[in-house]
Coordinates of C-alpha atoms in Angstrom, one line a residue:
Chain A
M1 CA 403.7 -118.7 82.1
K2 CA 403.9 -122.7 81.8
S3 CA 405.9 -123.5 85.1
N4 CA 405.7 -126.7 86.9
S5 CA 407.1 -126.4 89.0
L6 CA 407.0 -123.4 91.2
R7 CA 408.8 -122.0 94.6
V8 CA 406.0 -120.5 97.1
L9 CA 406.0 -117.8 99.6
L10 CA 402.8 -117.9 101.8
V11 CA 401.4 -115.0 103.5
G12 CA 399.5 -116.0 106.5
Y13 CA 399.2 -119.0 108.8
G14 CA 395.9 -119.9 109.7
N15 CA 392.8 -122.0 109.0
V16 CA 393.1 -121.1 105.2
G17 CA 397.1 -121.6 105.5
K18 CA 396.9 -124.6 107.1
A19 CA 393.8 -126.3 104.6
L20 CA 395.9 -125.0 101.8
R21 CA 399.5 -126.9 102.8
K22 CA 397.0 -129.9 103.3
M23 CA 396.0 -129.4 100.1
V24 CA 399.0 -128.7 98.2
R25 CA 401.3 -131.9 99.5
E26 CA 397.7 -133.7 98.6
R27 CA 396.5 -133.0 95.5
A28 CA 399.4 -131.0 93.3
P29 CA 401.4 -134.0 92.2
S30 CA 399.0 -136.1 90.7
L31 CA 398.1 -133.0 88.8
G32 CA 402.5 -133.2 87.7
L33 CA 402.5 -129.8 89.9
N34 CA 405.2 -129.2 92.1
V35 CA 404.6 -127.1 94.4
R36 CA 406.8 -126.3 97.3
I37 CA 406.7 -124.0 99.7
E38 CA 409.5 -122.3 100.5
G39 CA 408.3 -119.6 103.8
I40 CA 405.8 -118.3 105.5
V41 CA 405.5 -114.8 107.0
T42 CA 403.0 -113.7 109.8
R43 CA 402.8 -111.0 112.4
R44 CA 405.0 -113.8 114.2
G45 CA 408.2 -113.4 111.8
I46 CA 409.5 -115.1 109.1
M47 CA 409.7 -118.7 108.9
L48 CA 412.0 -119.7 106.1
G49 CA 411.3 -123.3 104.9
D50 CA 408.5 -125.0 105.4
S51 CA 407.2 -127.3 108.2
E52 CA 403.2 -127.9 110.0
E53 CA 403.8 -126.0 112.8
F54 CA 404.7 -122.3 112.4
R55 CA 408.6 -121.6 113.6
K56 CA 409.8 -118.1 114.0
T57 CA 413.6 -117.8 111.3
K58 CA 413.9 -114.6 112.3
D59 CA 412.0 -111.2 112.5
G60 CA 410.9 -109.2 110.1
T61 CA 408.2 -107.8 106.9
P62 CA 406.2 -109.9 104.5
I63 CA 409.2 -107.4 102.0
D64 CA 411.6 -108.9 104.3
A65 CA 410.0 -112.1 103.7
L66 CA 410.0 -112.2 99.5
N67 CA 414.1 -111.0 99.5
E68 CA 414.7 -113.8 101.6
V69 CA 412.8 -116.4 99.1
S70 CA 412.8 -115.1 95.9
P71 CA 409.9 -117.5 95.0
D72 CA 408.2 -117.8 91.9
L73 CA 404.7 -117.4 93.4
V74 CA 403.5 -115.7 96.5
I75 CA 400.1 -117.2 98.1
D76 CA 398.4 -114.1 100.5
V77 CA 395.7 -115.8 102.8
S78 CA 396.3 -113.6 105.8
S79 CA 393.6 -111.6 107.4
A80 CA 391.7 -108.4 105.4
N81 CA 393.1 -105.0 106.4
Y82 CA 390.0 -102.3 104.8
E83 CA 391.8 -99.0 106.0
T84 CA 395.0 -99.4 103.9
G85 CA 395.1 -103.1 102.2
E86 CA 398.9 -103.2 103.6
P87 CA 400.9 -104.8 104.2
S88 CA 399.6 -107.1 101.5
F89 CA 399.0 -104.0 98.7
S90 CA 402.6 -103.4 99.1
L91 CA 404.0 -106.2 98.9
Y92 CA 401.9 -107.7 95.5
M93 CA 403.4 -103.9 93.9
E94 CA 407.0 -105.3 94.9
A95 CA 406.3 -108.9 94.2
L96 CA 404.3 -108.7 90.0
S97 CA 407.0 -105.2 89.5
R98 CA 410.1 -108.5 89.7
G99 CA 407.5 -110.7 87.5
I100 CA 406.7 -113.3 90.4
A101 CA 403.3 -114.4 90.0
V102 CA 400.6 -113.2 93.5
I103 CA 397.8 -115.2 93.7
T104 CA 395.3 -113.7 96.4
A105 CA 392.6 -115.1 99.2
N106 CA 393.0 -111.8 101.0
K107 CA 390.1 -109.2 99.5
A108 CA 391.4 -105.8 100.8
P109 CA 394.2 -105.0 98.9
L110 CA 391.0 -105.8 95.3
A111 CA 388.7 -103.7 97.3
L112 CA 390.4 -101.0 97.7
K113 CA 393.7 -100.8 94.9
Y114 CA 391.7 -103.3 92.0
A115 CA 393.3 -100.6 89.1
E116 CA 396.9 -100.0 90.4
I117 CA 397.4 -104.1 91.2
V118 CA 395.5 -105.5 87.9
A119 CA 398.1 -102.6 86.0
Q120 CA 401.1 -103.6 88.1
A121 CA 400.7 -107.2 87.1
K122 CA 400.2 -106.3 83.3
K123 CA 402.0 -104.9 83.1
H124 CA 404.6 -106.8 84.2
G125 CA 403.9 -109.7 82.4
A126 CA 402.8 -111.8 85.8
F127 CA 400.0 -114.0 86.6
L128 CA 398.0 -111.9 89.4
G129 CA 394.9 -114.8 90.9
F130 CA 392.0 -113.8 92.9
Q131 CA 389.2 -116.2 93.2
A132 CA 389.0 -117.4 96.2
T133 CA 388.7 -113.3 97.5
V134 CA 384.6 -114.5 95.9
M135 CA 382.5 -117.1 96.7
S136 CA 385.9 -119.1 97.8
G137 CA 386.4 -122.3 95.8
T138 CA 383.3 -121.8 94.0
P139 CA 384.3 -120.6 90.8
S140 CA 383.2 -116.5 90.3
I141 CA 386.3 -114.8 89.3
N142 CA 387.4 -118.0 86.9
L143 CA 383.9 -118.9 85.8
L144 CA 383.9 -115.2 84.6
R145 CA 387.4 -116.2 82.8
L146 CA 385.7 -118.7 80.7
L147 CA 383.0 -116.4 79.3
R148 CA 386.0 -114.1 78.3
G149 CA 384.3 -112.8 74.7
S150 CA 380.8 -111.6 76.3
T151 CA 379.8 -108.5 77.2
I152 CA 378.8 -109.3 81.0
L153 CA 376.0 -106.6 81.3
K154 CA 374.8 -106.7 85.0
I155 CA 375.9 -109.6 88.0
R156 CA 373.8 -110.0 90.7
G157 CA 374.5 -111.9 93.9
I158 CA 374.4 -113.0 97.5
L159 CA 377.7 -113.1 98.1
N160 CA 377.6 -113.3 101.8
G161 CA 376.9 -116.2 103.7
T162 CA 376.3 -114.7 107.0
T163 CA 373.4 -113.1 106.7
N164 CA 372.1 -115.4 104.1
Y165 CA 372.0 -118.1 106.9
I166 CA 370.6 -115.0 109.3
L167 CA 368.1 -114.0 106.9
T168 CA 367.3 -118.0 106.5
R169 CA 366.3 -118.7 109.3
M170 CA 364.2 -115.9 110.1
D171 CA 361.9 -116.7 107.4
Q172 CA 361.8 -120.1 109.5
G173 CA 360.6 -117.8 112.7
L174 CA 363.9 -117.2 114.2
E175 CA 364.2 -113.3 116.1
Y176 CA 367.4 -111.2 114.5
F177 CA 369.3 -111.6 117.7
Q178 CA 368.3 -115.9 117.8
A179 CA 369.4 -115.9 114.1
L180 CA 372.9 -114.5 114.8
R181 CA 373.7 -116.0 117.8
E182 CA 372.8 -119.3 116.0
A183 CA 375.6 -118.6 112.7
Q184 CA 378.2 -117.1 115.6
E185 CA 378.1 -121.0 117.7
K186 CA 377.6 -122.9 114.1
G187 CA 381.3 -121.0 112.8
Y188 CA 379.5 -118.9 110.0
A189 CA 379.7 -115.8 111.6
E190 CA 382.7 -113.4 113.3
A191 CA 382.7 -112.6 117.3
N192 CA 382.6 -109.5 115.6
P193 CA 380.4 -110.1 112.6
E194 CA 379.9 -106.1 111.8
H195 CA 381.3 -106.7 108.4
D196 CA 379.4 -108.9 107.5
V197 CA 376.0 -107.9 108.8
N198 CA 376.5 -104.5 107.9
G199 CA 377.0 -105.1 103.8
F200 CA 380.6 -104.7 103.8
D201 CA 381.7 -108.2 103.4
A202 CA 379.5 -108.0 100.1
A203 CA 380.5 -104.4 99.3
A204 CA 384.2 -105.5 98.9
K205 CA 383.5 -108.5 96.7
L206 CA 381.2 -106.9 94.4
T207 CA 383.9 -104.5 94.0
I208 CA 385.8 -107.0 92.9
L209 CA 383.3 -109.0 90.8
T210 CA 382.9 -105.3 89.1
N211 CA 385.6 -104.4 88.2
F212 CA 386.8 -107.9 86.7
A213 CA 383.8 -108.7 84.6
M214 CA 383.0 -105.0 83.5
G215 CA 385.7 -103.8 82.9
R216 CA 384.6 -100.9 85.8
N217 CA 387.7 -99.0 88.0
I218 CA 386.0 -99.0 91.7
S219 CA 387.3 -99.4 95.3
I220 CA 384.8 -100.5 97.7
R221 CA 384.0 -96.5 99.0
D222 CA 382.3 -96.9 95.6
V223 CA 379.5 -99.1 97.1
D224 CA 376.4 -98.2 98.0
F225 CA 375.9 -100.6 101.1
S226 CA 373.7 -101.4 103.4
G227 CA 372.8 -104.3 105.8
I228 CA 370.6 -106.4 107.7
A229 CA 370.6 -105.0 110.8
N230 CA 367.4 -103.0 110.7
V231 CA 365.5 -106.3 109.2
T232 CA 362.1 -107.2 111.1
L233 CA 360.6 -110.3 111.8
S234 CA 357.2 -108.7 111.0
R235 CA 358.9 -107.3 107.8
I236 CA 360.2 -110.4 106.9
E237 CA 356.5 -112.8 107.1
E238 CA 354.9 -109.5 105.7
A239 CA 357.0 -110.3 102.9
K240 CA 356.3 -114.1 103.5
R241 CA 353.1 -113.6 103.2
R242 CA 353.6 -111.9 99.8
S243 CA 355.6 -115.5 98.8
R244 CA 358.8 -113.1 98.8
K245 CA 361.7 -113.3 100.7
L246 CA 364.2 -110.9 101.8
K247 CA 368.0 -111.1 101.0
L248 CA 371.1 -109.2 100.9
V249 CA 371.6 -108.9 97.3
A250 CA 374.6 -107.6 95.5
V251 CA 374.2 -105.6 92.3
S252 CA 376.4 -104.2 89.3
E253 CA 374.4 -102.7 86.2
G254 CA 375.8 -99.4 84.5
K255 CA 377.9 -97.6 86.7
T256 CA 375.8 -98.2 89.8
S257 CA 376.9 -100.7 92.7
K258 CA 374.7 -101.5 95.6
V259 CA 374.3 -104.1 97.9
S260 CA 370.9 -103.7 99.9
L261 CA 368.3 -106.0 101.7
T262 CA 365.7 -107.0 98.3
E263 CA 362.5 -108.3 98.2
V264 CA 362.7 -111.9 95.8
S265 CA 360.0 -113.4 94.3
P266 CA 360.4 -117.3 93.4
E267 CA 360.7 -116.6 89.8
D268 CA 364.0 -115.3 90.6
P269 CA 366.6 -117.8 91.1
L270 CA 368.2 -115.8 94.2
Y271 CA 365.5 -116.8 95.9
H272 CA 366.0 -120.7 96.2
V273 CA 369.5 -119.8 97.9
D274 CA 369.3 -120.8 101.2
G275 CA 372.3 -121.2 104.5
V276 CA 375.2 -120.1 104.2
I277 CA 374.9 -121.1 100.3
N278 CA 376.5 -118.4 97.9
T279 CA 375.1 -117.2 94.5
L280 CA 375.5 -115.2 91.4
D281 CA 373.6 -114.3 88.8
I282 CA 375.6 -113.4 85.6
H283 CA 374.0 -111.6 82.4
S284 CA 376.0 -111.3 79.4
D285 CA 375.5 -110.5 75.5
I286 CA 375.1 -113.9 75.3
Q287 CA 373.5 -116.1 78.1
E288 CA 372.3 -116.1 81.7
V289 CA 374.6 -118.2 83.6
V290 CA 374.3 -118.8 87.4
I291 CA 376.6 -120.8 90.0
T292 CA 375.5 -121.5 93.0
G293 CA 378.1 -123.2 95.6
P294 CA 380.0 -122.8 99.4
G295 CA 381.4 -119.3 100.1
A296 CA 383.0 -119.9 102.8
G297 CA 385.5 -122.4 104.9
P298 CA 389.2 -122.8 105.6
Q299 CA 388.9 -125.7 103.2
N300 CA 386.5 -124.0 100.2
A301 CA 389.1 -121.2 100.4
A302 CA 392.2 -123.4 99.9
F303 CA 390.8 -124.4 97.0
G304 CA 389.9 -121.3 95.1
V305 CA 393.7 -121.0 95.6
F306 CA 394.5 -124.1 94.6
S307 CA 392.3 -123.8 91.6
D308 CA 393.8 -120.4 91.1
I309 CA 397.9 -122.4 91.3
V310 CA 396.5 -125.1 88.2
L311 CA 395.7 -122.2 86.3
M312 CA 398.4 -120.4 86.2
S313 CA 400.3 -123.7 85.8
N314 CA 398.2 -124.0 82.4
G315 CA 396.7 -127.3 84.1
L316 CA 393.0 -126.3 82.5
I317 CA 394.1 -127.4 79.1
Chain B
M1 CA 399.8 -124.3 72.3
K2 CA 399.9 -120.3 73.6
S3 CA 399.2 -119.3 70.2
N4 CA 397.4 -115.8 69.2
S5 CA 396.7 -116.2 65.7
L6 CA 394.9 -119.1 64.5
R7 CA 394.1 -120.5 60.5
V8 CA 390.5 -122.9 61.3
L9 CA 389.0 -125.2 58.9
L10 CA 385.7 -125.4 59.7
V11 CA 383.2 -129.3 59.6
G12 CA 380.2 -127.9 58.8
Y13 CA 378.4 -124.5 58.2
G14 CA 374.4 -124.9 59.4
N15 CA 373.2 -122.1 61.6
V16 CA 375.7 -123.0 64.1
G17 CA 378.6 -122.0 61.5
K18 CA 377.4 -119.4 60.6
A19 CA 376.8 -117.6 64.0
L20 CA 380.5 -119.1 64.7
R21 CA 381.9 -116.9 61.7
K22 CA 380.2 -113.9 62.5
M23 CA 381.5 -114.2 66.7
V24 CA 384.9 -114.8 65.3
R25 CA 385.1 -112.1 63.4
E26 CA 383.4 -109.6 65.8
R27 CA 384.6 -110.9 69.3
A28 CA 388.5 -112.2 68.9
P29 CA 390.1 -109.2 67.8
S30 CA 389.3 -107.1 71.0
L31 CA 390.9 -110.7 72.8
G32 CA 393.8 -110.0 71.2
L33 CA 393.6 -113.2 69.0
N34 CA 393.7 -114.3 65.3
V35 CA 391.4 -116.4 64.2
R36 CA 391.0 -117.1 60.5
I37 CA 388.5 -119.2 59.0
E38 CA 390.7 -120.6 55.9
G39 CA 388.4 -123.5 54.4
I40 CA 384.8 -124.5 55.2
V41 CA 384.1 -128.6 54.3
T42 CA 380.7 -129.8 54.0
R43 CA 379.1 -132.8 52.8
R44 CA 378.2 -130.7 49.5
G45 CA 382.2 -130.2 49.6
I46 CA 384.6 -127.7 49.8
M47 CA 385.0 -124.4 50.1
L48 CA 388.7 -122.5 50.2
G49 CA 389.1 -119.4 51.6
D50 CA 386.2 -117.7 53.3
S51 CA 382.6 -115.7 52.8
E52 CA 379.9 -115.6 54.4
E53 CA 378.0 -117.8 51.7
F54 CA 379.4 -121.4 51.2
R55 CA 380.7 -121.8 47.8
K56 CA 381.8 -124.9 47.2
T57 CA 385.3 -124.9 45.9
K58 CA 385.6 -128.5 44.7
D59 CA 384.6 -131.6 46.4
G60 CA 386.0 -133.7 48.7
T61 CA 386.1 -135.4 52.2
P62 CA 387.5 -133.5 55.3
I63 CA 390.4 -135.4 55.1
D64 CA 390.6 -133.9 51.5
A65 CA 389.8 -130.7 53.5
L66 CA 392.1 -131.5 56.1
N67 CA 395.3 -132.1 53.4
E68 CA 394.8 -128.8 51.8
V69 CA 394.5 -126.5 54.1
S70 CA 396.9 -127.8 56.7
P71 CA 395.2 -126.0 59.8
D72 CA 395.8 -125.1 62.9
L73 CA 392.9 -125.9 64.3
V74 CA 389.6 -127.6 63.2
I75 CA 386.4 -126.9 64.4
D76 CA 383.1 -129.3 63.8
V77 CA 380.1 -128.0 64.0
S78 CA 378.4 -130.2 61.6
S79 CA 375.0 -132.6 62.8
A80 CA 375.3 -135.6 64.8
N81 CA 376.0 -139.2 63.3
Y82 CA 375.3 -141.3 66.4
E83 CA 375.9 -144.3 64.1
T84 CA 379.6 -144.4 63.4
G85 CA 380.2 -141.0 64.8
E86 CA 382.0 -140.4 61.2
P87 CA 383.2 -138.7 58.8
S88 CA 384.1 -136.5 62.4
F89 CA 385.5 -139.3 64.4
S90 CA 388.5 -140.5 61.7
L91 CA 388.9 -136.6 60.8
Y92 CA 389.5 -135.7 64.8
M93 CA 392.7 -139.0 64.4
E94 CA 393.9 -137.9 62.0
A95 CA 393.8 -134.5 62.8
L96 CA 394.5 -134.5 66.2
S97 CA 397.6 -136.7 64.9
R98 CA 399.3 -134.3 63.3
G99 CA 399.5 -132.6 66.3
I100 CA 396.4 -130.0 64.8
A101 CA 394.0 -129.1 68.1
V102 CA 390.0 -130.1 68.1
I103 CA 387.2 -128.5 68.5
T104 CA 384.1 -129.7 68.4
A105 CA 380.3 -128.8 69.1
N106 CA 379.5 -132.6 67.5
K107 CA 378.7 -134.4 70.5
A108 CA 378.3 -138.2 68.0
P109 CA 382.1 -139.0 68.3
L110 CA 383.4 -138.4 72.2
A111 CA 380.0 -139.9 73.0
L112 CA 380.5 -143.3 71.6
K113 CA 384.5 -143.1 71.2
Y114 CA 385.5 -140.7 74.2
A115 CA 388.7 -143.0 75.4
E116 CA 390.1 -143.4 71.8
I117 CA 389.9 -139.6 70.8
V118 CA 391.4 -137.7 73.9
A119 CA 394.1 -140.8 73.9
Q120 CA 395.4 -139.5 70.5
A121 CA 395.4 -135.7 72.2
K122 CA 396.9 -136.4 74.5
K123 CA 399.8 -138.8 73.1
H124 CA 399.9 -135.3 70.4
G125 CA 399.7 -133.0 72.9
A126 CA 397.2 -131.0 71.3
F127 CA 394.3 -129.5 72.6
L128 CA 390.9 -130.8 72.4
G129 CA 388.0 -128.5 73.4
F130 CA 384.4 -130.3 73.4
Q131 CA 382.5 -127.5 76.4
A132 CA 379.8 -126.8 73.3
T133 CA 379.0 -130.4 73.1
V134 CA 377.5 -129.9 76.8
M135 CA 375.3 -127.1 77.7
S136 CA 376.2 -125.0 74.5
G137 CA 377.6 -122.0 75.9
T138 CA 376.8 -122.3 79.2
P139 CA 380.6 -123.2 81.2
S140 CA 380.0 -127.4 81.8
I141 CA 382.8 -129.3 80.8
N142 CA 385.5 -125.6 81.1
L143 CA 383.7 -125.2 84.1
L144 CA 384.8 -128.8 85.9
R145 CA 388.1 -127.8 84.5
L146 CA 387.9 -124.8 87.4
L147 CA 387.5 -127.3 89.5
R148 CA 390.8 -130.1 88.7
G149 CA 392.7 -131.4 91.7
S150 CA 389.0 -132.3 93.3
T151 CA 387.8 -135.7 93.0
I152 CA 384.3 -135.4 91.2
L153 CA 381.8 -137.6 93.3
K154 CA 378.4 -137.3 91.7
I155 CA 377.1 -135.5 88.4
R156 CA 373.0 -134.9 88.2
G157 CA 371.6 -132.8 85.4
I158 CA 368.8 -131.3 83.3
L159 CA 370.7 -131.8 79.9
N160 CA 367.7 -131.6 77.5
G161 CA 366.1 -128.4 77.2
T162 CA 363.6 -129.8 74.6
T163 CA 361.6 -132.4 77.6
N164 CA 362.6 -130.0 80.3
Y165 CA 360.3 -127.8 78.1
I166 CA 357.5 -130.1 77.7
L167 CA 357.4 -131.3 81.4
T168 CA 357.6 -127.7 82.7
R169 CA 354.8 -127.2 80.2
M170 CA 352.6 -130.4 81.3
D171 CA 353.2 -129.2 85.1
Q172 CA 351.7 -125.9 84.2
G173 CA 348.5 -127.9 83.2
L174 CA 349.0 -129.2 79.4
E175 CA 349.0 -132.7 77.3
Y176 CA 352.1 -134.4 76.3
F177 CA 351.5 -134.0 72.3
Q178 CA 350.0 -130.3 73.4
A179 CA 353.4 -129.2 74.5
L180 CA 355.5 -130.9 72.2
R181 CA 353.8 -129.4 69.2
E182 CA 354.7 -125.6 71.1
A183 CA 358.3 -126.4 72.1
Q184 CA 358.1 -127.5 67.7
E185 CA 357.0 -124.3 66.9
K186 CA 359.2 -122.3 69.1
G187 CA 361.5 -124.4 67.9
Y188 CA 362.9 -125.9 70.7
A189 CA 362.1 -129.7 69.2
E190 CA 363.6 -131.2 65.8
A191 CA 360.5 -131.5 63.4
N192 CA 361.8 -135.5 64.3
P193 CA 362.0 -135.1 67.9
E194 CA 362.8 -138.8 69.0
H195 CA 366.3 -138.2 69.9
D196 CA 365.2 -135.9 73.1
V197 CA 361.9 -137.3 74.4
N198 CA 363.5 -141.2 74.5
G199 CA 366.1 -139.4 76.8
F200 CA 368.9 -140.3 73.9
D201 CA 370.6 -136.7 73.8
A202 CA 371.2 -136.1 77.6
A203 CA 372.4 -139.7 77.6
A204 CA 375.1 -138.5 75.0
K205 CA 375.7 -135.6 77.1
L206 CA 376.1 -137.6 80.3
T207 CA 378.6 -140.1 78.7
I208 CA 380.7 -137.2 77.6
L209 CA 380.4 -135.5 81.3
T210 CA 381.2 -138.4 83.0
N211 CA 384.2 -139.6 81.1
F212 CA 385.5 -136.2 81.5
A213 CA 384.6 -135.7 85.4
M214 CA 385.1 -138.9 86.8
G215 CA 387.9 -140.3 85.1
R216 CA 385.2 -143.0 83.2
N217 CA 385.9 -144.4 80.3
I218 CA 382.3 -145.8 78.7
S219 CA 380.2 -145.3 75.2
I220 CA 376.7 -143.9 75.1
R221 CA 376.1 -147.8 75.6
D222 CA 376.6 -148.3 79.0
V223 CA 374.1 -145.0 80.1
D224 CA 371.3 -146.7 81.5
F225 CA 368.2 -144.3 79.6
S226 CA 365.0 -143.8 79.3
G227 CA 362.7 -140.8 78.4
I228 CA 359.6 -138.9 78.4
A229 CA 357.0 -140.3 76.1
N230 CA 354.7 -142.3 78.1
V231 CA 354.4 -139.2 80.9
T232 CA 351.1 -138.4 81.7
L233 CA 349.3 -135.3 82.1
S234 CA 347.6 -137.1 85.5
R235 CA 351.1 -138.9 86.8
I236 CA 352.8 -135.2 86.9
E237 CA 349.3 -133.8 88.6
E238 CA 349.8 -136.6 91.2
A239 CA 353.4 -135.8 91.8
K240 CA 352.2 -131.7 91.6
R241 CA 349.6 -132.8 95.0
R242 CA 353.1 -133.8 96.8
S243 CA 355.1 -130.7 95.7
R244 CA 357.3 -132.6 93.5
K245 CA 357.8 -132.3 89.4
L246 CA 359.5 -135.0 86.8
K247 CA 362.2 -134.1 85.5
L248 CA 364.6 -135.8 83.1
V249 CA 367.4 -136.2 85.0
A250 CA 371.1 -138.1 83.8
V251 CA 372.8 -138.7 86.5
S252 CA 376.4 -140.6 87.0
E253 CA 377.3 -141.4 90.7
G254 CA 380.0 -144.3 91.6
K255 CA 379.6 -146.8 88.2
T256 CA 375.9 -146.1 86.9
S257 CA 375.0 -143.7 84.8
K258 CA 371.3 -143.8 84.1
V259 CA 368.6 -140.7 82.3
S260 CA 364.8 -141.3 83.3
L261 CA 362.7 -139.3 84.8
T262 CA 362.6 -138.9 88.6
E263 CA 360.5 -136.9 90.9
V264 CA 362.4 -133.9 92.5
S265 CA 361.6 -132.2 96.3
P266 CA 361.9 -128.4 95.9
E267 CA 365.0 -128.8 98.2
D268 CA 366.5 -130.2 95.0
P269 CA 368.3 -127.8 92.6
L270 CA 366.7 -128.8 90.2
Y271 CA 363.4 -128.7 91.0
H272 CA 363.4 -124.8 90.0
V273 CA 364.8 -125.5 86.8
D274 CA 362.2 -124.7 84.1
G275 CA 361.5 -123.9 80.8
V276 CA 364.1 -125.3 77.8
I277 CA 367.8 -123.9 80.7
N278 CA 369.8 -126.5 81.6
T279 CA 371.5 -127.1 85.0
L280 CA 374.9 -129.3 86.5
D281 CA 374.7 -130.3 89.6
I282 CA 378.2 -131.0 90.5
H283 CA 379.4 -133.0 94.3
S284 CA 383.3 -133.2 94.8
D285 CA 384.6 -134.6 97.9
I286 CA 385.4 -130.2 98.8
Q287 CA 381.8 -128.4 97.4
E288 CA 378.8 -128.9 95.6
V289 CA 378.4 -126.9 92.9
V290 CA 376.0 -125.5 90.6
I291 CA 375.6 -123.9 87.9
T292 CA 372.6 -123.3 85.2
G293 CA 371.7 -121.7 82.1
P294 CA 370.7 -121.9 78.5
G295 CA 371.2 -125.5 76.8
A296 CA 370.4 -124.9 72.9
G297 CA 370.5 -122.2 70.2
P298 CA 373.1 -121.6 67.3
Q299 CA 374.8 -118.1 69.6
N300 CA 375.1 -119.9 72.3
A301 CA 376.7 -123.1 71.4
A302 CA 378.6 -120.9 69.1
F303 CA 379.7 -119.2 72.1
G304 CA 380.7 -122.6 73.6
V305 CA 383.1 -123.0 70.7
F306 CA 384.5 -119.5 71.0
S307 CA 385.2 -120.3 74.6
D308 CA 387.1 -123.3 74.1
I309 CA 389.5 -121.0 71.4
V310 CA 390.2 -118.6 74.1
L311 CA 391.2 -121.4 76.1
M312 CA 393.2 -122.7 74.2
S313 CA 395.0 -119.7 73.7
N314 CA 395.7 -119.2 76.9
G315 CA 393.1 -116.1 77.1
L316 CA 391.9 -117.4 80.5
I317 CA 395.0 -115.8 82.1

């Protein structure tokens, strides 16, 4: 698997893709890594070669691009399709079957079909990296890699920054719609924030974490999730009077995975996580470890992908 | 470096060594790792082979044991000698010169002669693991490996559990000597707790972290450290009235490394770290990440060593 020279096919070229291209050019050489983008494929078509501006070379699908470029590594920074996971899912299965590594920041394929994708990677001895799908560049999936040898009994987290921002601002006195509008103005929430506020985004991340950490085989359909749209200022203030906060907590323990609005007390490590910050609380048979950091942003997501490139290139040793 | 079969020379056989032996036997096989202890060397002499009870085979030094066993990996869980770092320092230099990997939980050699040891490992392409020297099994050194590609601008931490326990109990109303005695009764502090309470232990850990994270070349003599022995209950209560806590904070930024009693406010991630728990706050040019977990205990230190074995065996991928 050691390989200091990587020819890359990039899938998707939005803000994360652009940040990643810049990061690779600026940061890979000093780590002794030669990472070259040989093609980019988006919904608009295929660009062969590399340039800052996307210029279509020809029409074609991601699989067409895979055939054209024959890369060492496919990096998926395209947007999530939670209906089918396509076209990313079929692309991963094809690339992995050829022994081509896959690194993804796109949650949908893994939230829908984790076991199939991981089995394909193992069968063909191909690297599969997905740090950026959970907490962006803050080590979550890759932190769990460091904990191998321990048995993970329980994971809890604040995995969606938008809802945590809204709840934090409500705790400071804003009404729900004021806080949501502010989150949108600051670019934390999408114009259509449905997947954030209804708990779906956190559930997708919990699905991936749970499968990886606890050896489970669940899809997002197995997660019992609800969101924050029904939370009222009076309920938050009532909790505050008892020194509690309401947080959208994702938790897996035993056979149960759930995302729900939860009251937390000051002794809880999740209590002190405010704003757009994410946190993951990992209970193993050895120890409890908590990691906190940013969970979104183009630069952060790009770093999540970049750290997988370093990992697969044996750059950790 | 990929190697699923490792023949080990174990240096030191106290509580950590015993916990490690058990952990390796119970947990390595399920990760596909064949780790065999081929010899143990302590101040009492050399035992060839492996058994739960140390039975001396012959007299000899660690270097003698190295020659006898010719291992793939030396694991040092012996106690720290901060005068010279010996006999561990010379053992590492000799083992690394032969391309033999070294994993250590012993802080002294790296706190005294970090640059020499790391240069020797690089020169001979030998793996050097030292996760367990800082925060035991809670990823600190190895978390920093995951952050490669980012530039670390500042690290701050609570790196000594004994002093944090004492300060936490004083914050709850105990006098210094009551809190210290309690820490000793619970086994957190040594009978001679000098290296904990005077800041030396935290300074040793800060030295290792700073060199690794920030590409520096300092020894513990370059760290400006002080401890908690002069802290009074009235000073803690005075801070508490202003919603502050006193913590023994280790910090490196720019060219400065310092361990000192520091007032922290509730907005500071270190404020909420109470008891024997450790925490590390890492500021890079990409993100701020905070990790919290246990920093001591035989099982925890053994897990820190174990996670380095997994890392060197490519078990993260």
